[in-house]
């Protein structure tokens, strides 16, 4: 088992914090930055420098292999607000479909990437329409829990730092933690992979070392199993509440008599798993009116910006039409000619396709 590591984090003049890493030095600089953010409260974007013993001065940190126990790390803030890694990776993508031949990580096969116009148009949408608005982050951030949970974890972490005592988990506390983690995961994926769950659980025990498990090689094996089952229950709950994406994935298209009431089908590789609800105040009828207005705007010359905005606005209607009605290509092309315009087709030719 990796021995705990201590680093001195220099945040500024007369401002330094001791950083304890129960699992040792992370394998990547990005993971080290996440731990610094969580334990030192750094909210801005920053880079790192380490004290080099050969030159006796701070050098830019490019690999964690240069670090050892009791080293000094200097945080250099850039002044730019930190955003989720992978957010808005493609300016024209609504979502992308990966494949083994495309060279993408399989974990990203069904991630959703929102374009700036679709993000702005969804600012007034319901909560479900904001799901899958970003790709899975390289370093998962543990959310802030409710006040009572944070209070218990704070005391547990203090006790762990003082004498190494692990927190005794009560069922209610564990359930609240898993519920919050499931809600955060749903912002990126409805069906996280095994490696995704490992990322979340590792980030959890790094931020809250009092939750680390005794006798576990990773320190979070039981957390991972519990989170897997919690995600399954959470998907079922959202499906029963009418979450469009999960409802659409639970149907077999063979008639309601053959559909199991509690079935939530996991999407296959590269299968679309994003079916947004209509924005608040919008209905199928109102979106259909926007589609008709889009047809009129598309016929006008030099009207790309208006067409682009209406395409983003009608995205939920288009997606639900594809997934629920499954029209023929010819019929769909006649209803959505703007989707087959040269500008849209150029976007489709990129590794991340637009639909």
Short mmCIF file of C-alpha atoms in Angstrom, two decimals:
data_model
loop_
_atom_site.label_atom_id
_atom_site.label_comp_id
_atom_site.label_asym_id
_atom_site.label_seq_id
_atom_site.Cartn_x
_atom_site.Cartn_y
_atom_site.Cartn_z
CA UNK A 1 0.00 0.00 0.00
CA UNK A 2 1.31 3.46 -0.91
CA UNK A 3 2.54 5.44 2.07
CA UNK A 4 0.89 8.82 2.76
CA UNK A 5 2.77 11.84 1.38
CA UNK A 6 3.02 15.36 2.77
CA UNK A 7 3.66 18.43 0.61
CA UNK A 8 4.05 22.09 1.51
CA UNK A 9 1.72 24.14 -0.69
CA UNK A 10 2.76 27.80 -1.04
CA UNK A 11 -0.28 29.87 -2.00
CA UNK A 12 1.35 33.29 -1.66
CA UNK A 13 3.47 35.45 0.59
CA UNK A 14 2.98 34.37 4.21
CA UNK A 15 0.35 31.87 3.03
CA UNK A 16 1.18 28.16 3.02
CA UNK A 17 -0.72 24.95 3.78
CA UNK A 18 0.40 21.41 4.51
CA UNK A 19 -1.19 19.01 2.02
CA UNK A 20 -1.59 15.38 3.09
CA UNK A 21 -2.07 12.76 0.37
CA UNK A 22 -3.25 9.47 1.94
CA UNK A 23 -2.79 7.57 -1.34
CA UNK A 24 0.62 9.05 -2.12
CA UNK A 25 1.60 11.40 -4.93
CA UNK A 26 -0.93 11.28 -7.84
CA UNK A 27 0.18 9.93 -11.19
CA UNK A 28 -0.68 13.12 -13.09
CA UNK A 29 -0.30 16.83 -12.49
CA UNK A 30 -4.02 17.35 -13.15
CA UNK A 31 -4.98 15.00 -10.31
CA UNK A 32 -2.57 16.79 -8.01
CA UNK A 33 -4.21 20.10 -8.94
CA UNK A 34 -7.63 18.69 -8.05
CA UNK A 35 -6.39 17.67 -4.62
CA UNK A 36 -4.92 21.14 -4.09
CA UNK A 37 -8.24 22.68 -5.13
CA UNK A 38 -10.20 20.45 -2.73
CA UNK A 39 -7.93 20.67 0.31
CA UNK A 40 -6.54 24.19 -0.09
CA UNK A 41 -9.68 25.89 -1.40
CA UNK A 42 -8.15 27.22 -4.63
CA UNK A 43 -10.97 28.24 -6.97
CA UNK A 44 -9.01 29.97 -9.74
CA UNK A 45 -7.10 28.40 -12.60
CA UNK A 46 -3.45 27.91 -11.74
CA UNK A 47 -0.20 26.18 -12.60
CA UNK A 48 2.37 24.57 -10.32
CA UNK A 49 6.06 24.92 -9.64
CA UNK A 50 8.24 22.69 -7.47
CA UNK A 51 11.50 23.30 -5.60
CA UNK A 52 14.24 21.66 -7.65
CA UNK A 53 17.14 20.36 -5.52
CA UNK A 54 19.69 20.63 -8.36
CA UNK A 55 19.17 24.34 -9.03
CA UNK A 56 17.69 25.23 -5.66
CA UNK A 57 14.85 27.23 -7.18
CA UNK A 58 11.26 26.75 -8.28
CA UNK A 59 10.73 25.17 -11.72
CA UNK A 60 7.53 24.47 -13.66
CA UNK A 61 6.00 21.14 -12.71
CA UNK A 62 5.34 18.98 -15.77
CA UNK A 63 5.39 15.53 -14.19
CA UNK A 64 4.61 14.27 -10.69
CA UNK A 65 7.58 11.91 -10.97
CA UNK A 66 9.70 14.93 -10.03
CA UNK A 67 8.03 15.08 -6.62
CA UNK A 68 8.80 13.28 -3.37
CA UNK A 69 7.62 13.40 0.21
CA UNK A 70 8.06 16.75 2.03
CA UNK A 71 8.60 18.72 -1.21
CA UNK A 72 7.53 22.34 -1.66
CA UNK A 73 4.93 23.25 -4.29
CA UNK A 74 4.18 26.82 -5.35
CA UNK A 75 0.73 27.70 -6.73
CA UNK A 76 0.85 30.30 -9.52
CA UNK A 77 -2.65 31.67 -10.12
CA UNK A 78 -3.56 32.80 -13.63
CA UNK A 79 -6.65 34.73 -12.54
CA UNK A 80 -9.04 32.84 -14.87
CA UNK A 81 -12.06 31.13 -13.24
CA UNK A 82 -11.74 27.36 -13.24
CA UNK A 83 -14.25 25.47 -15.41
CA UNK A 84 -15.02 21.82 -15.77
CA UNK A 85 -12.49 20.01 -17.94
CA UNK A 86 -13.91 19.09 -21.30
CA UNK A 87 -16.75 21.66 -21.21
CA UNK A 88 -17.53 23.22 -24.60
CA UNK A 89 -14.80 21.22 -26.35
CA UNK A 90 -16.51 21.66 -29.68
CA UNK A 91 -18.10 24.94 -30.67
CA UNK A 92 -20.49 23.24 -33.07
CA UNK A 93 -21.24 19.98 -31.27
CA UNK A 94 -24.47 19.05 -29.63
CA UNK A 95 -23.08 15.62 -28.83
CA UNK A 96 -20.57 13.17 -30.27
CA UNK A 97 -20.52 9.50 -31.01
CA UNK A 98 -17.20 7.78 -30.48
CA UNK A 99 -15.98 4.57 -32.02
CA UNK A 100 -12.94 2.35 -31.56
CA UNK A 101 -11.61 3.47 -34.91
CA UNK A 102 -11.89 7.14 -34.09
CA UNK A 103 -9.17 6.98 -31.49
CA UNK A 104 -11.37 8.34 -28.69
CA UNK A 105 -11.50 6.92 -25.21
CA UNK A 106 -14.40 4.41 -25.08
CA UNK A 107 -15.63 6.09 -21.91
CA UNK A 108 -16.52 9.13 -24.03
CA UNK A 109 -18.62 7.23 -26.58
CA UNK A 110 -21.91 8.69 -25.41
CA UNK A 111 -20.83 11.94 -23.75
CA UNK A 112 -22.70 15.08 -24.65
CA UNK A 113 -20.94 18.29 -25.58
CA UNK A 114 -23.02 21.43 -25.81
CA UNK A 115 -22.34 24.24 -28.20
CA UNK A 116 -22.33 27.83 -26.90
CA UNK A 117 -25.66 28.57 -28.57
CA UNK A 118 -27.29 25.46 -27.14
CA UNK A 119 -25.91 26.25 -23.69
CA UNK A 120 -27.30 29.78 -23.84
CA UNK A 121 -30.65 28.61 -25.11
CA UNK A 122 -30.87 26.08 -22.29
CA UNK A 123 -30.22 28.61 -19.54
CA UNK A 124 -33.96 28.92 -19.04
CA UNK A 125 -34.60 25.21 -19.48
CA UNK A 126 -35.70 22.71 -16.91
CA UNK A 127 -33.13 20.83 -14.85
CA UNK A 128 -33.27 17.68 -16.97
CA UNK A 129 -32.33 19.58 -20.13
CA UNK A 130 -29.01 20.51 -18.52
CA UNK A 131 -27.98 16.87 -18.13
CA UNK A 132 -24.98 15.76 -20.14
CA UNK A 133 -24.01 19.35 -20.93
CA UNK A 134 -20.30 18.52 -20.55
CA UNK A 135 -17.91 15.66 -21.21
CA UNK A 136 -16.72 13.47 -18.35
CA UNK A 137 -14.01 15.49 -16.54
CA UNK A 138 -10.47 14.18 -16.39
CA UNK A 139 -10.51 14.96 -12.66
CA UNK A 140 -13.89 14.54 -11.00
CA UNK A 141 -14.82 17.18 -8.45
CA UNK A 142 -16.66 16.10 -5.34
CA UNK A 143 -19.70 18.35 -4.81
CA UNK A 144 -20.52 20.21 -1.62
CA UNK A 145 -22.82 18.07 0.51
CA UNK A 146 -25.65 19.27 2.73
CA UNK A 147 -24.71 21.23 5.84
CA UNK A 148 -25.13 18.32 8.28
CA UNK A 149 -23.09 15.97 6.07
CA UNK A 150 -20.30 18.53 5.65
CA UNK A 151 -20.27 19.08 9.41
CA UNK A 152 -19.78 15.39 10.12
CA UNK A 153 -17.10 15.05 7.43
CA UNK A 154 -15.23 18.11 8.68
CA UNK A 155 -15.06 16.68 12.19
CA UNK A 156 -14.12 13.29 10.78
CA UNK A 157 -11.28 14.76 8.72
CA UNK A 158 -9.98 16.67 11.73
CA UNK A 159 -10.00 13.50 13.79
CA UNK A 160 -8.23 11.65 10.99
CA UNK A 161 -5.54 14.32 10.69
CA UNK A 162 -5.01 14.28 14.47
CA UNK A 163 -4.76 10.55 15.17
CA UNK A 164 -5.61 8.66 11.97
CA UNK A 165 -9.07 7.58 13.15
CA UNK A 166 -11.49 6.73 10.35
CA UNK A 167 -15.08 7.95 10.47
CA UNK A 168 -17.71 5.42 11.56
CA UNK A 169 -20.37 5.71 8.89
CA UNK A 170 -24.04 5.69 9.81
CA UNK A 171 -26.45 4.40 7.12
CA UNK A 172 -28.12 7.81 6.75
CA UNK A 173 -24.78 9.59 6.25
CA UNK A 174 -23.58 7.08 3.67
CA UNK A 175 -26.90 7.26 1.80
CA UNK A 176 -26.76 11.06 1.67
CA UNK A 177 -23.21 10.99 0.32
CA UNK A 178 -24.08 8.44 -2.37
CA UNK A 179 -27.19 10.39 -3.35
CA UNK A 180 -25.20 13.58 -3.85
CA UNK A 181 -22.51 11.75 -5.84
CA UNK A 182 -25.15 10.15 -8.08
CA UNK A 183 -26.74 13.53 -8.73
CA UNK A 184 -23.34 14.98 -9.69
CA UNK A 185 -22.51 12.02 -11.94
CA UNK A 186 -25.81 12.46 -13.79
CA UNK A 187 -24.57 15.85 -15.01
CA UNK A 188 -22.07 13.96 -17.16
CA UNK A 189 -23.30 10.40 -17.64
CA UNK A 190 -26.38 8.36 -16.90
CA UNK A 191 -24.39 5.15 -17.29
CA UNK A 192 -20.86 5.68 -15.88
CA UNK A 193 -18.23 3.07 -16.66
CA UNK A 194 -16.20 1.16 -14.10
CA UNK A 195 -13.29 3.56 -14.49
CA UNK A 196 -15.66 6.52 -14.05
CA UNK A 197 -16.86 5.14 -10.72
CA UNK A 198 -13.25 4.59 -9.65
CA UNK A 199 -12.46 8.23 -10.44
CA UNK A 200 -15.37 9.43 -8.29
CA UNK A 201 -14.57 7.20 -5.32
CA UNK A 202 -10.87 8.04 -5.42
CA UNK A 203 -11.69 11.74 -5.47
CA UNK A 204 -14.04 11.16 -2.50
CA UNK A 205 -11.41 9.57 -0.23
CA UNK A 206 -8.81 12.14 -1.30
CA UNK A 207 -11.06 15.06 -0.36
CA UNK A 208 -12.38 13.30 2.75
CA UNK A 209 -9.65 10.90 3.95
CA UNK A 210 -11.75 9.95 6.98
CA UNK A 211 -13.94 7.92 4.57
CA UNK A 212 -11.08 5.68 3.50
CA UNK A 213 -11.69 1.96 4.06
CA UNK A 214 -9.57 -0.29 6.23
CA UNK A 215 -8.04 -3.32 4.55
CA UNK A 216 -8.84 -2.10 1.05
CA UNK A 217 -6.00 -1.88 -1.44
CA UNK A 218 -7.47 1.20 -3.07
CA UNK A 219 -9.21 2.56 -0.01
CA UNK A 220 -12.57 2.83 -1.79
CA UNK A 221 -13.58 -0.65 -3.03
CA UNK A 222 -16.80 -0.81 -1.00
CA UNK A 223 -17.66 2.78 -1.93
CA UNK A 224 -17.40 1.84 -5.59
CA UNK A 225 -19.79 -1.10 -5.22
CA UNK A 226 -22.28 0.97 -3.24
CA UNK A 227 -22.13 3.81 -5.76
CA UNK A 228 -22.78 1.41 -8.63
CA UNK A 229 -26.00 0.19 -7.02
CA UNK A 230 -26.96 3.72 -5.99
CA UNK A 231 -26.64 4.91 -9.60
CA UNK A 232 -28.90 2.08 -10.73
CA UNK A 233 -31.55 3.06 -8.18
CA UNK A 234 -31.12 6.73 -9.06
CA UNK A 235 -31.70 6.03 -12.76
CA UNK A 236 -34.84 4.11 -11.90
CA UNK A 237 -36.12 6.98 -9.77
CA UNK A 238 -35.50 9.54 -12.52
CA UNK A 239 -37.17 7.29 -15.07
CA UNK A 240 -40.28 7.06 -12.90
CA UNK A 241 -40.24 10.86 -12.56
CA UNK A 242 -40.33 11.18 -16.36
CA UNK A 243 -36.71 11.92 -17.27
CA UNK A 244 -36.94 11.68 -21.06
CA UNK A 245 -33.49 10.24 -21.61
CA UNK A 246 -34.04 7.34 -19.25
CA UNK A 247 -37.61 6.75 -20.38
CA UNK A 248 -36.52 6.52 -24.01
CA UNK A 249 -33.78 4.05 -23.09
CA UNK A 250 -36.18 1.85 -21.14
CA UNK A 251 -38.48 1.07 -24.08
CA UNK A 252 -38.05 -1.85 -26.48
CA UNK A 253 -40.42 -0.47 -29.13
CA UNK A 254 -42.55 -3.63 -29.03
CA UNK A 255 -45.65 -2.23 -27.46
CA UNK A 256 -46.34 -1.34 -23.87
CA UNK A 257 -47.46 -4.89 -23.03
CA UNK A 258 -43.92 -6.23 -23.52
CA UNK A 259 -42.11 -3.53 -21.57
CA UNK A 260 -40.96 -4.41 -18.07
CA UNK A 261 -42.10 -1.61 -15.71
CA UNK A 262 -38.71 -1.27 -13.97
CA UNK A 263 -36.37 -1.89 -16.89
CA UNK A 264 -33.71 0.73 -17.55
CA UNK A 265 -31.71 -0.36 -20.58
CA UNK A 266 -28.03 0.53 -20.72
CA UNK A 267 -27.06 2.06 -24.09
CA UNK A 268 -24.65 0.13 -26.26
CA UNK A 269 -21.38 1.54 -27.53
CA UNK A 270 -21.95 4.80 -29.46
CA UNK A 271 -25.71 4.65 -28.87
CA UNK A 272 -27.33 8.03 -28.34
CA UNK A 273 -28.21 8.46 -24.68
CA UNK A 274 -29.30 12.09 -24.74
CA UNK A 275 -32.96 12.94 -25.02
CA UNK A 276 -33.59 16.35 -23.45
CA UNK A 277 -36.94 17.42 -22.06
CA UNK A 278 -38.60 20.46 -23.58
CA UNK A 279 -37.50 23.75 -21.98
CA UNK A 280 -39.70 25.19 -19.24
CA UNK A 281 -42.82 26.69 -20.78
CA UNK A 282 -42.30 24.86 -24.09
CA UNK A 283 -44.42 22.01 -25.43
CA UNK A 284 -44.33 19.78 -28.48
CA UNK A 285 -46.83 22.12 -30.15
CA UNK A 286 -44.83 25.30 -29.46
CA UNK A 287 -41.63 23.64 -30.65
CA UNK A 288 -43.43 22.54 -33.81
CA UNK A 289 -44.33 26.19 -34.44
CA UNK A 290 -40.64 27.07 -34.09
CA UNK A 291 -39.80 24.34 -36.60
CA UNK A 292 -42.21 25.88 -39.12
CA UNK A 293 -40.64 29.29 -38.49
CA UNK A 294 -37.22 27.69 -39.04
CA UNK A 295 -38.36 26.43 -42.46
CA UNK A 296 -39.27 29.99 -43.42
CA UNK A 297 -36.01 31.47 -42.12
CA UNK A 298 -33.92 28.80 -43.86
CA UNK A 299 -35.25 29.88 -47.27
CA UNK A 300 -33.92 33.42 -46.80
CA UNK A 301 -30.46 34.35 -48.05
CA UNK A 302 -27.64 35.42 -45.72
CA UNK A 303 -29.64 34.29 -42.72
CA UNK A 304 -27.23 31.81 -41.17
CA UNK A 305 -27.21 33.32 -37.68
CA UNK A 306 -30.98 33.25 -37.30
CA UNK A 307 -31.13 29.71 -38.67
CA UNK A 308 -28.37 28.65 -36.31
CA UNK A 309 -30.20 30.10 -33.30
CA UNK A 310 -33.48 28.40 -34.21
CA UNK A 311 -31.69 25.09 -34.79
CA UNK A 312 -30.35 25.28 -31.25
CA UNK A 313 -33.75 26.29 -29.90
CA UNK A 314 -35.51 23.33 -31.55
CA UNK A 315 -32.86 20.76 -30.59
CA UNK A 316 -35.08 19.00 -27.96
CA UNK A 317 -37.92 18.67 -30.48
CA UNK A 318 -35.59 17.27 -33.13
CA UNK A 319 -34.00 14.74 -30.77
CA UNK A 320 -37.32 13.46 -29.46
CA UNK A 321 -38.65 13.19 -32.99
CA UNK A 322 -35.66 11.07 -34.02
CA UNK A 323 -35.79 8.79 -30.98
CA UNK A 324 -39.54 8.42 -30.55
CA UNK A 325 -40.96 8.66 -34.07
CA UNK A 326 -37.96 7.16 -35.93
CA UNK A 327 -38.92 8.76 -39.29
CA UNK A 328 -37.51 7.80 -42.67
CA UNK A 329 -34.52 9.87 -43.78
CA UNK A 330 -36.43 11.39 -46.70
CA UNK A 331 -39.28 12.50 -44.43
CA UNK A 332 -36.88 13.80 -41.83
CA UNK A 333 -34.92 15.74 -44.45
CA UNK A 334 -38.08 17.45 -45.66
CA UNK A 335 -38.96 18.49 -42.10
CA UNK A 336 -35.44 19.62 -41.11
CA UNK A 337 -33.67 20.78 -44.32
CA UNK A 338 -31.35 23.08 -42.35
CA UNK A 339 -29.78 20.02 -40.73
CA UNK A 340 -28.58 18.92 -44.18
CA UNK A 341 -27.18 22.29 -45.20
CA UNK A 342 -23.47 22.56 -46.16
CA UNK A 343 -22.59 24.21 -42.84
CA UNK A 344 -24.15 21.39 -40.84
CA UNK A 345 -22.69 18.70 -43.09
CA UNK A 346 -19.18 20.14 -42.63
CA UNK A 347 -19.68 19.86 -38.88
CA UNK A 348 -20.79 16.23 -39.30
CA UNK A 349 -17.56 15.40 -41.08
CA UNK A 350 -15.56 16.23 -37.93
CA UNK A 351 -14.81 13.50 -35.34
CA UNK A 352 -17.70 14.82 -33.23
CA UNK A 353 -20.92 14.60 -35.24
CA UNK A 354 -23.83 17.01 -34.96
CA UNK A 355 -27.45 15.83 -35.03
#
